[in-house]
Coordinates of C-alpha atoms in Angstrom, one line a residue:
D1 CA -29.5 -101.1 -48.4
A2 CA -27.5 -99.6 -45.7
E3 CA -24.6 -100.9 -46.0
R4 CA -25.2 -100.0 -49.9
K5 CA -24.6 -96.3 -48.7
A6 CA -21.4 -94.7 -49.7
K7 CA -19.6 -94.2 -46.3
P8 CA -18.7 -90.3 -45.3
K9 CA -15.6 -88.9 -46.5
K10 CA -12.8 -87.5 -44.1
K11 CA -12.2 -84.2 -43.9
S12 CA -9.1 -82.8 -44.7
K13 CA -6.9 -79.9 -44.3
I14 CA -4.9 -77.9 -47.0
S15 CA -2.2 -75.7 -46.2
E16 CA -1.2 -72.3 -48.4
D17 CA 1.3 -69.8 -47.7
I18 CA -0.4 -66.3 -48.2
A19 CA 1.7 -63.7 -49.0
V20 CA 1.3 -60.2 -47.5
E21 CA 1.8 -56.5 -48.4
L22 CA 2.3 -54.3 -45.4
L23 CA 1.9 -50.4 -46.2
I24 CA 2.2 -47.9 -43.5
N25 CA 1.0 -44.9 -44.3
D26 CA 1.5 -42.8 -40.4
V27 CA 4.0 -39.9 -40.4
L28 CA 7.3 -41.1 -39.1
D29 CA 8.9 -40.0 -36.2
P30 CA 11.0 -36.8 -36.6
T31 CA 14.6 -36.6 -36.4
P32 CA 16.5 -34.9 -33.9
D33 CA 17.5 -32.2 -36.0
E34 CA 13.5 -31.6 -37.6
L35 CA 12.5 -31.6 -34.1
T36 CA 14.8 -29.1 -32.9
S37 CA 14.0 -27.1 -36.4
S38 CA 10.1 -27.1 -35.9
K39 CA 10.5 -26.1 -32.0
K40 CA 12.5 -23.0 -33.6
K41 CA 9.8 -22.2 -35.6
L42 CA 7.2 -22.4 -33.1
Q43 CA 9.4 -20.3 -30.5
D44 CA 9.8 -17.2 -33.6
L45 CA 6.4 -17.1 -34.1
T46 CA 5.3 -16.8 -30.6
D47 CA 7.8 -14.3 -29.7
R48 CA 6.7 -12.5 -33.1
D49 CA 2.8 -12.3 -31.7
M50 CA 4.0 -11.2 -28.5
A51 CA 6.6 -8.6 -29.6
K52 CA 3.8 -7.4 -31.9
H53 CA 1.1 -7.6 -29.3
E54 CA 3.5 -5.3 -26.9
R55 CA 3.9 -2.8 -29.7
E56 CA -0.1 -2.1 -29.6
K57 CA 0.2 -1.9 -26.3
T58 CA 2.8 0.7 -26.0
L59 CA 1.6 2.5 -28.6
N60 CA -2.3 2.7 -27.5
S61 CA -0.4 3.3 -24.0
L62 CA 0.9 6.7 -25.8
E63 CA -2.0 8.2 -27.5
A64 CA -4.0 7.7 -24.2
F65 CA -1.3 10.0 -22.5
I66 CA -1.6 12.7 -24.8
F67 CA -4.8 12.2 -25.0
E68 CA -5.3 12.5 -20.9
T69 CA -2.8 15.1 -21.0
Q70 CA -4.5 17.8 -23.1
D71 CA -7.8 17.2 -21.2
K72 CA -6.0 17.5 -17.9
L73 CA -4.2 20.6 -18.5
Y74 CA -7.6 22.7 -19.0
Q75 CA -9.2 20.7 -15.3
E76 CA -9.2 23.1 -12.4
E77 CA -7.0 21.4 -9.8
Y78 CA -4.1 20.9 -12.7
Q79 CA -4.8 24.7 -13.9
F80 CA -4.7 25.6 -10.3
V81 CA -0.6 25.0 -9.6
V82 CA 0.4 24.6 -13.3
S83 CA 1.4 28.1 -14.7
E84 CA 0.6 29.2 -18.2
E85 CA 4.5 29.2 -19.2
E86 CA 4.6 25.5 -17.7
K87 CA 1.3 24.4 -19.6
E88 CA 2.7 25.9 -23.1
Q89 CA 5.5 23.9 -22.4
I90 CA 3.8 20.7 -21.7
S91 CA 0.9 21.6 -24.6
G92 CA 4.0 22.3 -27.3
K93 CA 5.2 19.1 -26.9
L94 CA 2.4 17.0 -26.4
R95 CA 1.3 18.5 -30.0
D96 CA 4.8 17.7 -30.9
A97 CA 4.7 14.0 -30.1
S98 CA 1.2 13.8 -31.7
E99 CA 1.8 15.5 -35.0
W100 CA 5.1 12.6 -34.9
M101 CA 2.3 9.9 -34.3
D102 CA 0.5 10.7 -37.4
E103 CA 3.8 11.1 -39.6
D104 CA 5.7 8.6 -38.1
G105 CA 4.5 6.8 -35.0
Y106 CA 2.9 3.8 -36.8
A107 CA 5.8 2.7 -38.1
A108 CA 7.8 3.4 -35.1
T109 CA 9.3 0.4 -33.4
T110 CA 8.5 -0.3 -29.8
K111 CA 11.9 1.0 -28.2
Q112 CA 10.7 4.4 -29.8
L113 CA 7.7 4.4 -28.8
R114 CA 8.5 3.5 -25.5
E115 CA 11.3 6.3 -25.1
K116 CA 8.5 8.8 -26.6
L117 CA 6.0 7.8 -23.6
S118 CA 9.0 8.2 -21.4
Q119 CA 10.0 11.8 -22.6
L120 CA 6.3 13.3 -22.5
K121 CA 5.9 11.5 -18.7
S122 CA 9.1 13.3 -17.3
S123 CA 8.1 16.5 -18.7
C124 CA 4.9 16.4 -16.6
K125 CA 5.7 14.4 -13.4
D126 CA 6.5 18.1 -11.7
M127 CA 2.6 18.5 -12.3
F128 CA 1.3 15.5 -11.9
F129 CA 3.9 15.6 -8.6
R130 CA 1.8 18.2 -6.8
V131 CA -1.6 17.4 -7.9
E132 CA -0.7 14.5 -6.5
E133 CA 0.2 15.9 -3.1
R134 CA -2.7 17.7 -2.9
R135 CA -5.3 15.3 -3.0
K136 CA -3.8 13.0 0.2
W137 CA -3.2 16.4 2.1
P138 CA -7.2 16.0 3.3
E139 CA -7.3 12.9 4.2
H140 CA -3.2 12.4 5.7
L141 CA -3.4 15.3 7.6
A142 CA -7.0 14.4 9.8
A143 CA -5.3 11.2 10.1
L144 CA -2.3 12.9 11.9
E145 CA -5.0 14.9 13.8
S146 CA -6.4 12.2 15.2
M147 CA -3.1 10.4 15.8
L148 CA -2.3 13.2 18.3
N149 CA -5.2 13.6 19.7
T150 CA -5.3 10.2 20.7
S151 CA -2.0 10.3 22.1
S152 CA -2.8 13.2 23.8
F153 CA -5.5 11.9 25.5
F154 CA -3.5 8.4 26.0
L155 CA -0.3 10.4 28.1
R156 CA -2.6 12.2 30.2
R157 CA -4.3 9.1 31.3
S158 CA -1.3 6.6 31.8
A159 CA 0.4 10.1 33.5
K160 CA -2.2 11.3 35.6
L161 CA -5.0 9.1 36.3
I162 CA -3.6 6.3 37.3
P163 CA -2.1 6.5 41.0
E164 CA 1.3 6.0 41.3
D165 CA 1.3 2.7 43.0
D166 CA -0.3 1.2 40.2
Q167 CA 1.6 3.0 37.5
I168 CA 3.3 0.1 34.7
F169 CA 5.1 3.1 32.3
T170 CA 8.3 4.8 33.9
E171 CA 9.0 7.8 33.6
V172 CA 11.4 8.1 30.6
E173 CA 8.3 6.2 28.2
L174 CA 5.9 8.5 29.5
N175 CA 8.6 11.6 28.5
L176 CA 9.4 9.9 25.4
L177 CA 6.0 9.8 24.0
E178 CA 5.0 13.5 24.6
K179 CA 8.7 14.6 23.3
V180 CA 7.2 13.1 20.0
I181 CA 3.4 14.5 20.5
N182 CA 5.1 17.8 21.1
E183 CA 7.6 16.6 18.6
T184 CA 5.1 16.0 15.8
T185 CA 2.7 18.5 16.9
T186 CA 5.3 21.8 15.8
W187 CA 6.6 20.0 12.8
K188 CA 2.5 19.7 11.1
N189 CA 1.7 23.7 12.5
E190 CA 5.3 24.9 11.4
T191 CA 5.3 22.6 7.9
V192 CA 1.2 23.7 7.1
A193 CA 1.9 27.3 7.9
E194 CA 4.9 27.9 5.3
Q195 CA 2.9 25.7 2.7
E196 CA 0.4 27.9 3.1
K197 CA 2.4 30.9 2.2
R198 CA 4.0 29.2 -1.1
S199 CA 2.6 29.1 -4.1
P200 CA 0.8 25.7 -5.8
Q201 CA 3.0 25.9 -8.5
E202 CA 5.9 25.7 -6.5
R203 CA 7.3 22.3 -5.0
P204 CA 5.1 21.5 -2.3
I205 CA 7.5 21.2 1.3
L206 CA 4.3 19.6 2.6
L207 CA 4.8 16.0 1.9
S208 CA 2.7 13.5 1.9
K209 CA 5.2 10.5 3.2
D210 CA 6.2 12.7 6.1
I211 CA 3.4 13.0 7.2
E212 CA 2.9 9.2 7.0
S213 CA 6.5 9.0 8.7
K214 CA 4.8 11.2 12.0
L215 CA 2.0 8.9 11.7
A216 CA 4.1 5.2 11.9
L217 CA 5.9 7.1 15.1
L218 CA 3.2 8.1 17.0
D219 CA 1.8 5.1 16.5
R220 CA 4.8 2.9 17.2
E221 CA 5.2 4.4 20.1
V222 CA 1.3 4.2 21.6
N223 CA 0.9 0.5 20.6
Y224 CA 4.2 0.1 22.7
L225 CA 3.0 1.2 26.0
L226 CA -0.8 -0.4 25.1
N227 CA 1.2 -4.0 24.7
K228 CA 3.7 -3.6 27.8
A229 CA 0.3 -2.2 29.5
K230 CA -1.9 -5.3 28.3
F231 CA 1.0 -8.0 29.5
A232 CA 1.8 -5.8 32.9
K233 CA 1.0 -8.0 36.2
P234 CA -0.7 -6.3 38.6
K235 CA 1.9 -4.9 41.6
A236 CA 1.0 -6.6 44.6
K237 CA -0.6 -4.5 47.6
A238 CA 1.4 -4.0 50.8
K239 CA -1.0 -5.9 53.5
A240 CA -2.9 -4.7 55.7
K241 CA -2.0 -4.2 59.9
N242 CA -4.1 -7.2 61.7
S243 CA -7.1 -5.9 63.2
T244 CA -5.9 -6.6 66.8
S245 CA -3.6 -3.9 66.4
A246 CA -6.2 -2.1 64.6
D247 CA -8.9 -2.8 67.7
K248 CA -6.3 -1.4 70.6
D249 CA -5.3 1.8 68.6
N250 CA -9.0 2.7 67.8
S251 CA -9.4 1.8 71.7
T252 CA -6.6 3.8 73.1
S253 CA -8.0 7.3 70.4
E254 CA -11.3 6.5 72.2
E255 CA -10.1 7.0 76.1
K256 CA -8.1 10.3 75.1
T257 CA -11.2 11.4 73.8
I258 CA -12.4 14.3 76.5
P259 CA -15.7 15.4 75.8
P260 CA -16.7 19.0 76.4
A261 CA -17.7 20.6 79.9
E262 CA -21.7 21.3 79.7
Q263 CA -20.5 24.9 80.7
D264 CA -19.1 25.0 77.0
K265 CA -22.2 23.8 75.4
A266 CA -23.5 26.8 73.3
P267 CA -27.3 28.3 74.6
P268 CA -30.1 26.7 73.2
P269 CA -32.1 28.8 70.6

């Protein structure tokens, strides 16, 4: 029976050619001209956004300046330094600018807005300067007075309290510091006195930049001497005489001392 069973068929391999069709649906790489054109469009959009932002910024600055300056004209510290004529002149220019904004300002270019803002700032420059200087005076003058006191105290200690043998500063250096102190004191007193005679509506002659310059000069001179003292080496002391000579001198002195006679003594009370 086993022999009668059919023998298993051998496996066979059949090969057939299969046709494949490839469809590419991706975006093709742009050409150099297309790439240049795209970059230009992006840059144009960026420039337009920046120009729009800059115009809005300038417009807001102009509006804020008009509003804030109109308000300042009625503040005490501004009224103190501005005459009625100047106040009316500034107020008129602010009013004209405000009307221009309502009529033509919102269609104006960034350049036109900047020019209008620059004109208004130029008209108010002197008023702002006078107010700003007066704000700085108290602090600046107090600092100058403190520096003068410190410098004078340092000079007195350096010139009088340091023994001549231990003096590390030259006469020229001390005289220079004294000269700067005296000139600064004279300038401060005369300038403050002259400023008090002037009208607050005039340009001040007491300027914060001048006070800062005087402060810097004093500070430089004092710091120079302080640094010199910091790194100065102590002077060598003169050698003392040897003890033998000192004892000999003392002995000779004692031998020459003549006690008073008994009769010269005062009688007891």
